[in-house]
Structures are given as structure tokens and as C-alpha cells.
XYZ file of C-alpha atoms in Angstrom:
381
model
C -0.113 0.710 -0.161
C 2.869 2.247 0.909
C 4.737 1.771 -2.285
C 1.514 2.279 -3.917
C 1.648 -2.093 -5.771
C -1.443 -4.389 -5.821
C -1.683 -7.550 -4.861
C -3.879 -10.274 -2.748
C -4.012 -11.021 0.403
C -6.442 -14.243 0.774
C -6.586 -14.484 5.861
C -7.992 -16.798 6.721
C -9.145 -19.244 9.908
C -11.515 -20.158 12.660
C -14.086 -17.201 13.967
C -13.071 -15.569 17.555
C -9.413 -15.911 16.430
C -9.414 -12.341 15.170
C -8.858 -11.970 11.645
C -11.153 -8.592 10.873
C -10.181 -7.148 14.794
C -6.658 -7.634 13.905
C -6.782 -6.126 10.502
C -8.829 -2.887 11.581
C -6.204 -2.562 14.200
C -3.136 -2.219 11.499
C -4.854 0.039 9.224
C -5.668 2.484 12.158
C -2.043 2.049 13.165
C -0.913 2.762 9.563
C -3.382 6.118 8.902
C -0.995 8.741 10.105
C 2.339 6.434 7.448
C -0.823 6.145 4.309
C -1.765 10.314 4.896
C 1.416 10.898 4.314
C 2.332 8.325 1.118
C 3.291 9.778 -1.908
C 0.622 8.488 -3.960
C -3.525 8.352 -2.087
C -4.413 5.387 -0.750
C -8.623 4.439 0.083
C -9.849 2.032 1.884
C -13.142 0.523 1.131
C -14.608 -2.574 4.042
C -16.719 -4.707 2.647
C -18.958 -7.769 4.862
C -19.671 -10.181 2.277
C -22.548 -10.446 4.489
C -24.758 -7.751 3.928
C -25.042 -8.116 -0.101
C -27.322 -10.814 -1.027
C -26.012 -11.086 -5.065
C -22.356 -11.397 -5.593
C -22.136 -8.930 -8.109
C -23.231 -6.865 -6.042
C -20.018 -5.845 -4.477
C -19.027 -3.882 -7.517
C -22.562 -1.137 -6.695
C -21.573 -2.008 -2.615
C -17.666 -0.744 -3.947
C -18.451 2.469 -6.134
C -21.164 3.163 -3.212
C -18.412 3.382 -1.087
C -16.193 5.513 -2.549
C -18.723 8.083 -2.930
C -19.611 6.815 -7.287
C -21.830 6.418 -9.672
C -22.594 2.823 -10.456
C -23.947 3.367 -13.854
C -27.329 2.572 -15.616
C -25.936 -0.382 -17.833
C -26.891 -3.878 -17.869
C -22.760 -4.233 -16.546
C -22.454 -0.481 -15.841
C -20.443 -0.937 -12.238
C -18.378 -4.030 -13.246
C -17.150 -1.467 -16.198
C -16.137 1.297 -13.826
C -14.323 -1.046 -11.773
C -12.309 -1.937 -14.613
C -11.748 1.647 -14.586
C -11.523 2.149 -11.715
C -8.852 -0.195 -11.117
C -6.535 -0.097 -14.276
C -7.534 3.888 -15.160
C -3.899 4.944 -16.970
C -4.078 8.568 -15.798
C -0.869 9.004 -14.362
C -1.338 12.613 -12.647
C -1.712 11.395 -8.631
C -2.216 7.448 -8.501
C -4.046 7.021 -6.650
C -4.646 3.094 -4.645
C -7.627 1.474 -2.814
C -7.760 -1.252 -0.870
C -10.495 -2.983 -1.004
C -11.040 -5.464 2.641
C -13.660 -8.250 1.261
C -14.713 -10.168 4.885
C -16.137 -13.446 4.146
C -15.295 -12.823 0.813
C -16.448 -16.650 0.615
C -19.921 -15.510 0.550
C -19.109 -14.586 -3.229
C -18.172 -18.273 -4.483
C -20.791 -18.964 -7.689
C -21.125 -21.808 -9.910
C -18.070 -19.969 -11.961
C -16.402 -17.984 -9.447
C -16.458 -15.289 -12.165
C -16.155 -12.201 -9.151
C -13.577 -13.576 -7.358
C -11.518 -14.451 -10.201
C -12.256 -11.571 -12.099
C -10.947 -9.035 -8.441
C -7.638 -11.847 -8.064
C -7.424 -11.495 -11.957
C -7.509 -7.573 -11.458
C -5.145 -7.444 -7.974
C -2.998 -9.167 -10.371
C -2.466 -7.339 -12.898
C 1.178 -4.898 -13.115
C -0.456 -2.314 -13.859
C -3.533 -2.138 -11.146
C -4.904 0.519 -8.677
C -6.803 -2.402 -6.525
C -4.649 -4.594 -2.965
C -6.913 -6.985 -2.631
C -7.790 -8.817 0.499
C -10.755 -11.540 1.653
C -11.288 -12.840 4.756
C -13.016 -16.138 5.466
C -13.328 -20.008 7.893
C -11.781 -21.744 4.821
C -8.376 -22.485 4.772
C -7.737 -24.023 1.329
C -10.890 -21.675 0.114
C -8.657 -21.276 -3.516
C -7.549 -23.748 -3.774
C -11.063 -25.758 -3.112
C -13.206 -23.210 -5.738
C -10.320 -20.610 -7.277
C -8.487 -23.402 -8.846
C -7.207 -21.339 -11.904
C -5.613 -18.668 -9.666
C -2.290 -20.580 -9.363
C -2.735 -21.214 -13.403
C -2.820 -17.815 -14.267
C -0.083 -16.801 -10.937
C -2.355 -14.236 -9.560
C -2.582 -17.210 -6.025
C -2.878 -14.481 -3.311
C -1.009 -14.505 -0.498
C -1.929 -17.116 2.449
C -2.051 -15.932 5.733
C -4.000 -18.523 8.444
C -4.316 -17.373 11.672
C -4.592 -20.031 14.559
C -7.301 -20.723 17.097
C -6.631 -19.789 20.248
C -4.344 -21.559 22.735
C -5.030 -22.372 26.672
C -2.246 -19.408 27.671
C -3.315 -16.495 25.429
C -7.389 -16.503 26.386
C -5.645 -16.788 29.901
C -3.227 -13.981 29.375
C -6.755 -11.943 27.519
C -9.469 -12.499 29.936
C -6.556 -11.025 32.840
C -5.407 -8.299 31.473
C -9.235 -7.345 30.445
C -10.373 -7.885 34.202
C -7.660 -5.718 35.251
C -7.734 -2.796 32.679
C -10.799 -2.256 35.162
C -9.186 -1.244 37.801
C -7.438 2.783 37.939
C -4.473 2.839 36.588
C -3.329 6.325 39.155
C -2.302 2.765 41.329
C 0.252 1.664 39.838
C 1.068 4.362 39.051
C 2.454 5.487 42.654
C 4.133 2.247 43.367
C 7.787 1.872 42.964
C 9.040 -0.264 39.781
C 12.075 -1.357 41.240
C 9.972 -3.003 44.105
C 9.069 -6.607 44.380
C 5.500 -6.634 43.987
C 3.147 -9.833 45.107
C 1.459 -11.355 42.796
C -2.024 -9.237 41.267
C -5.923 -10.871 42.376
C -7.798 -10.389 39.135
C -11.280 -8.918 40.288
C -14.294 -9.885 39.316
C -13.044 -13.532 39.182
C -11.136 -16.085 40.798
C -8.081 -17.488 39.533
C -8.715 -20.725 38.875
C -12.725 -19.511 37.345
C -10.461 -17.830 34.780
C -8.294 -21.387 34.042
C -10.840 -23.659 33.911
C -12.902 -20.835 31.142
C -9.785 -20.687 29.213
C -8.740 -24.830 28.694
C -12.896 -25.830 28.438
C -12.520 -22.919 25.386
C -9.605 -23.766 24.277
C -10.277 -27.072 23.982
C -13.674 -26.598 22.547
C -13.503 -24.078 19.803
C -9.813 -21.972 20.513
C -12.876 -18.701 19.961
C -12.360 -15.533 22.103
C -15.465 -14.318 21.684
C -17.170 -17.185 23.388
C -14.079 -17.436 26.765
C -14.830 -13.277 26.912
C -18.531 -13.856 26.357
C -18.417 -17.122 29.294
C -17.307 -14.298 31.910
C -19.605 -12.223 31.355
C -22.082 -14.743 32.170
C -20.712 -15.260 34.819
C -20.263 -12.303 35.997
C -24.123 -11.467 35.549
C -24.783 -14.726 37.216
C -22.715 -13.197 40.556
C -24.334 -9.683 39.948
C -28.099 -11.044 40.226
C -26.800 -13.529 43.330
C -25.620 -10.383 45.430
C -28.576 -8.660 44.465
C -30.907 -11.055 45.934
C -28.469 -11.579 48.637
C -28.676 -8.026 49.915
C -33.066 -7.718 48.744
C -33.080 -10.898 50.801
C -30.581 -9.308 54.147
C -32.761 -5.833 53.595
C -36.536 -7.620 53.894
C -36.894 -8.584 57.158
C -35.106 -4.923 58.668
C -35.854 -1.848 56.305
C -39.551 -0.630 55.471
C -39.872 -0.918 51.854
C -38.877 3.201 50.669
C -42.442 5.490 49.107
C -40.288 5.728 45.450
C -40.161 2.119 45.338
C -43.678 0.863 45.876
C -44.973 -0.168 41.969
C -48.301 0.164 40.708
C -48.201 -3.765 41.155
C -47.166 -3.897 44.692
C -50.592 -0.982 45.489
C -52.588 -3.663 43.600
C -51.602 -6.738 45.383
C -52.357 -4.706 48.675
C -55.182 -3.634 48.130
C -56.872 -7.244 46.462
C -54.535 -8.710 50.184
C -53.072 -11.321 47.300
C -49.694 -11.289 48.620
C -46.566 -9.617 49.802
C -45.186 -6.378 47.574
C -41.828 -7.455 46.045
C -39.162 -4.313 47.090
C -38.120 -3.422 43.946
C -33.645 -3.577 45.066
C -33.141 0.590 42.612
C -30.509 1.942 45.088
C -28.270 -1.737 43.772
C -29.600 -1.286 40.268
C -27.596 1.647 40.295
C -24.701 0.977 41.397
C -24.552 -1.675 39.217
C -22.045 -0.722 35.851
C -23.070 -1.086 31.952
C -21.032 -3.679 32.076
C -22.748 -6.140 34.938
C -19.708 -5.440 37.886
C -21.733 -6.505 40.440
C -20.343 -3.361 42.690
C -22.579 -4.387 45.712
C -22.101 -2.654 49.946
C -21.030 -3.053 52.547
C -23.061 -2.984 56.145
C -21.721 0.494 56.416
C -23.166 2.092 53.177
C -19.963 2.234 51.427
C -20.108 1.104 47.888
C -17.059 -1.695 47.658
C -14.225 -1.851 45.647
C -14.026 -4.478 43.092
C -11.308 -6.348 45.120
C -13.790 -6.435 47.705
C -16.972 -7.374 45.328
C -17.923 -11.244 45.020
C -16.311 -12.489 42.561
C -16.943 -15.353 39.509
C -16.169 -19.357 41.080
C -15.822 -22.432 39.116
C -19.347 -23.489 39.558
C -20.274 -19.853 38.505
C -17.656 -21.208 34.973
C -19.304 -24.760 35.225
C -23.216 -23.498 33.971
C -22.047 -21.240 31.734
C -19.606 -23.707 29.632
C -23.251 -26.009 30.273
C -24.801 -23.641 29.019
C -22.755 -22.575 25.603
C -21.380 -25.860 25.032
C -23.623 -28.295 25.791
C -23.964 -31.795 24.527
C -20.573 -32.846 22.737
C -23.271 -34.757 20.121
C -25.105 -31.537 19.895
C -21.142 -29.947 19.293
C -20.367 -32.473 16.954
C -24.204 -32.759 14.662
C -23.617 -28.589 14.085
C -19.807 -29.168 13.300
C -21.202 -31.820 10.248
C -20.912 -29.972 7.126
C -24.315 -29.420 4.614
C -24.679 -32.798 2.810
C -24.055 -33.954 5.905
C -26.532 -32.738 7.789
C -28.411 -33.567 5.334
C -27.583 -36.980 4.866
C -28.307 -37.353 9.380
C -31.170 -35.839 8.487
C -32.830 -37.904 6.412
C -31.697 -41.373 8.074
C -33.680 -39.721 10.935
C -36.438 -39.610 8.967
C -36.564 -43.214 7.572
C -36.002 -44.401 11.112
C -38.860 -42.076 12.283
C -41.198 -43.500 9.200
C -40.619 -47.334 8.917
C -40.103 -47.455 12.761
C -36.825 -48.947 12.888
C -32.855 -48.088 13.923
C -32.009 -50.636 10.847
C -30.733 -47.845 8.132
C -29.014 -49.997 4.760
C -26.984 -47.264 2.128
C -29.714 -48.052 -0.793
C -32.554 -47.393 1.348
C -31.514 -44.022 2.634
C -29.791 -43.024 -0.486
C -34.073 -44.057 -2.332
C -35.296 -41.863 0.094
C -33.003 -39.441 -0.715
C -33.876 -38.830 -4.221
C -37.836 -39.083 -3.096
C -36.621 -35.418 -0.727
C -35.113 -33.708 -3.395
C -37.183 -30.943 -2.575
C -35.700 -30.851 1.213
C -38.704 -29.018 2.736
C -39.133 -32.604 5.468
C -34.942 -32.832 5.215
C -35.247 -29.545 6.181
C -37.957 -29.283 9.181
C -36.043 -32.436 10.232
C -32.723 -30.941 10.668
C -33.595 -28.159 12.011
C -35.486 -30.423 15.011
C -32.254 -32.262 15.339
C -30.338 -29.131 15.839
C -32.603 -27.400 18.083
C -32.173 -30.833 20.732
């Protein structure tokens, strides 16, 4: 990009490995260098999940650049081609196009992807193409002619997060909640005792990191589990404070709701007070900031922490049965075959499934209506 040289890069990796996030961070770090470059650099980020028709990517690219698409049938394609292959040398402009979820542009003949990668490989091109997807072998499996045409992109694979990496990131997120002024007052040469992470016990963090790393390596899943466990502790803290408060304190007037008054008038039950003062003390990030007996707000180190039991509950909810996880990992054709077998067993009321009968049943259900319903029922277990 800084040398005004065209090219293409394909970034692959499982979901939650930081492909898009890291690329955005790199682009932010290079922002000052791009502004001072001898040529103009226009960066466009397109999420291909938002494009219904792969050929609409040309229109989307022109829209992001603030250009008109034209009224002709192939006007958008010709406009993009003239833009990235133009011969105007007065002041060269490079177009950095980032296509997230680029596998959504796959078609029967792969015309769109072949054309984009071909443009980025030409000598006089102004296009730098960066594609992001999950499949490691997308270019080899669906775009084999790229290698023959010598326009194969560079490959960069993101490996799933390991236990130590997930643990370090969770710890870093938790420590970032504490005031930075505390570290500024400490002598860096003085040996400090190991810091205690706020909100979560170390064994709980270790369990979360190990389970997620063994299952998917998805960092977003690990952070989501941490959020769920903190919310569990918050709810437990609210219930405990409400139970301690009910026998000793009357309900404040401002906390009496209309439902409470109706219950009292009807004599159907006792009113349940709302803990509004606790709700006000809880931040938007679901941190359970409880209060001590003296009424003072606790610090992050004093509030109840997430335990291993909380993490176990969140993990059971997130991953569920290992068998279900294996079925979700199947590809579409494997799921269809499995759904056909389920239909065969249900209709014949027998557990025996011969390959020939399964194939015949598959051909009978070519409409896929019944198969789809069976798949949905099966995956919703």
C-alpha cells in the first residue's frame, strides 16, 4: 500500500481468532503513514454477508467510494475496472479493498472472485485486495485457476487461541477495570506481590480458558462466558442483599410500584420491593458493585467473585452436549444425510438403515422441505 504496488492477500482462520479485529487495528496504526504517502490511498471495508447477490459487490464498492454505478447492465463492473486499471498517471490512487466473509461471493463459475483477484495481479493495477474467510483451502478448492494464471493471493492463517493466550487476554481485560493510578504510585524496582484479578477467581479463569481452547479456540466465546458468569454473580448479589434487607428495612415510598399497591388492596400477597439503589450501583458492563454493611460501595477486589461453579454453569449453557457440538460441526451435505436417516427411522419405526434405502429416501425428498424441518428439529435438541 505504501509503495503503490497492487496485490492480494487471503486471511483464513476459525471464527473468533481475531482476523477482522487485527486487520482493523493494523489499518488504524497505518493511518498516519497512509496520509503522508506520495499517493492517495482509499480503504474500503465490505462485509459480504450484507450482499445478497455476489455481483452486487461492484455496486457496493462504488457506493463506499462515493461514485455512481451507471445505468448500463454491466455499468458497475466497467466502472470498477476503469477505476482500478485506469491509466491516469497525474496522481496515482491505490484502492485497498477488504472483503470480510469473502466466501459469500462464491458462485457457480466463480466469475466475481476470479475477476477481482485477476485485477489485483495485473502490473498496472491500483487494487490491493484483502479477503477474509474461515476456510483454509478456499482458494485451492474453489479457485484452482488462480495458480495457473499466476494470480494466486498470499495466504495468512490465524490459528485458534491457546489456553495461555485466552487466559492472558481475560486477565488483561479484568485488570483494565482497575484504576491505572494505583500502578503509577508504585515503585517499579520494588518487587510486587502477584496481583489478584478482580471479579473472577484464578481457577475460574483457568477453567474457562482450557474449556474454550479445547472446544473451539474462539476468544469471543470465552469473553461471552466471562460476561455470563459476572452477570450470575450480580444476580446472586442482588438476591442476597434483598433477602438481608426485607426483614429489617421498610420499603421506601419511591420504590412502591402499581403492582405492589394492587396486591395490597386485593390482599393476594406481599409486595416485592425493587432494589433500585443496587441497580444504580451496577455499571453497564454488568459488574456486581455491592455495598458493605456501612453503606459504602465496595471496590472491585471486595465484590463477590466468579467461582468455578459459575463457570461450569456457563460452559454447560454455551457448549451443551458434545454430541450436539459434533452435529453442528458437520457440513451441509452431512447434515442432509443425517436428517434423511432420521426420517427413515421415524417412518419405518426401525433402527436399521441400509445405504441403498437411505439413498432412495434422499432422492424422494429432493424438495428438501421435509429434510430441512428434520434438520431444524434435530439441531434444536
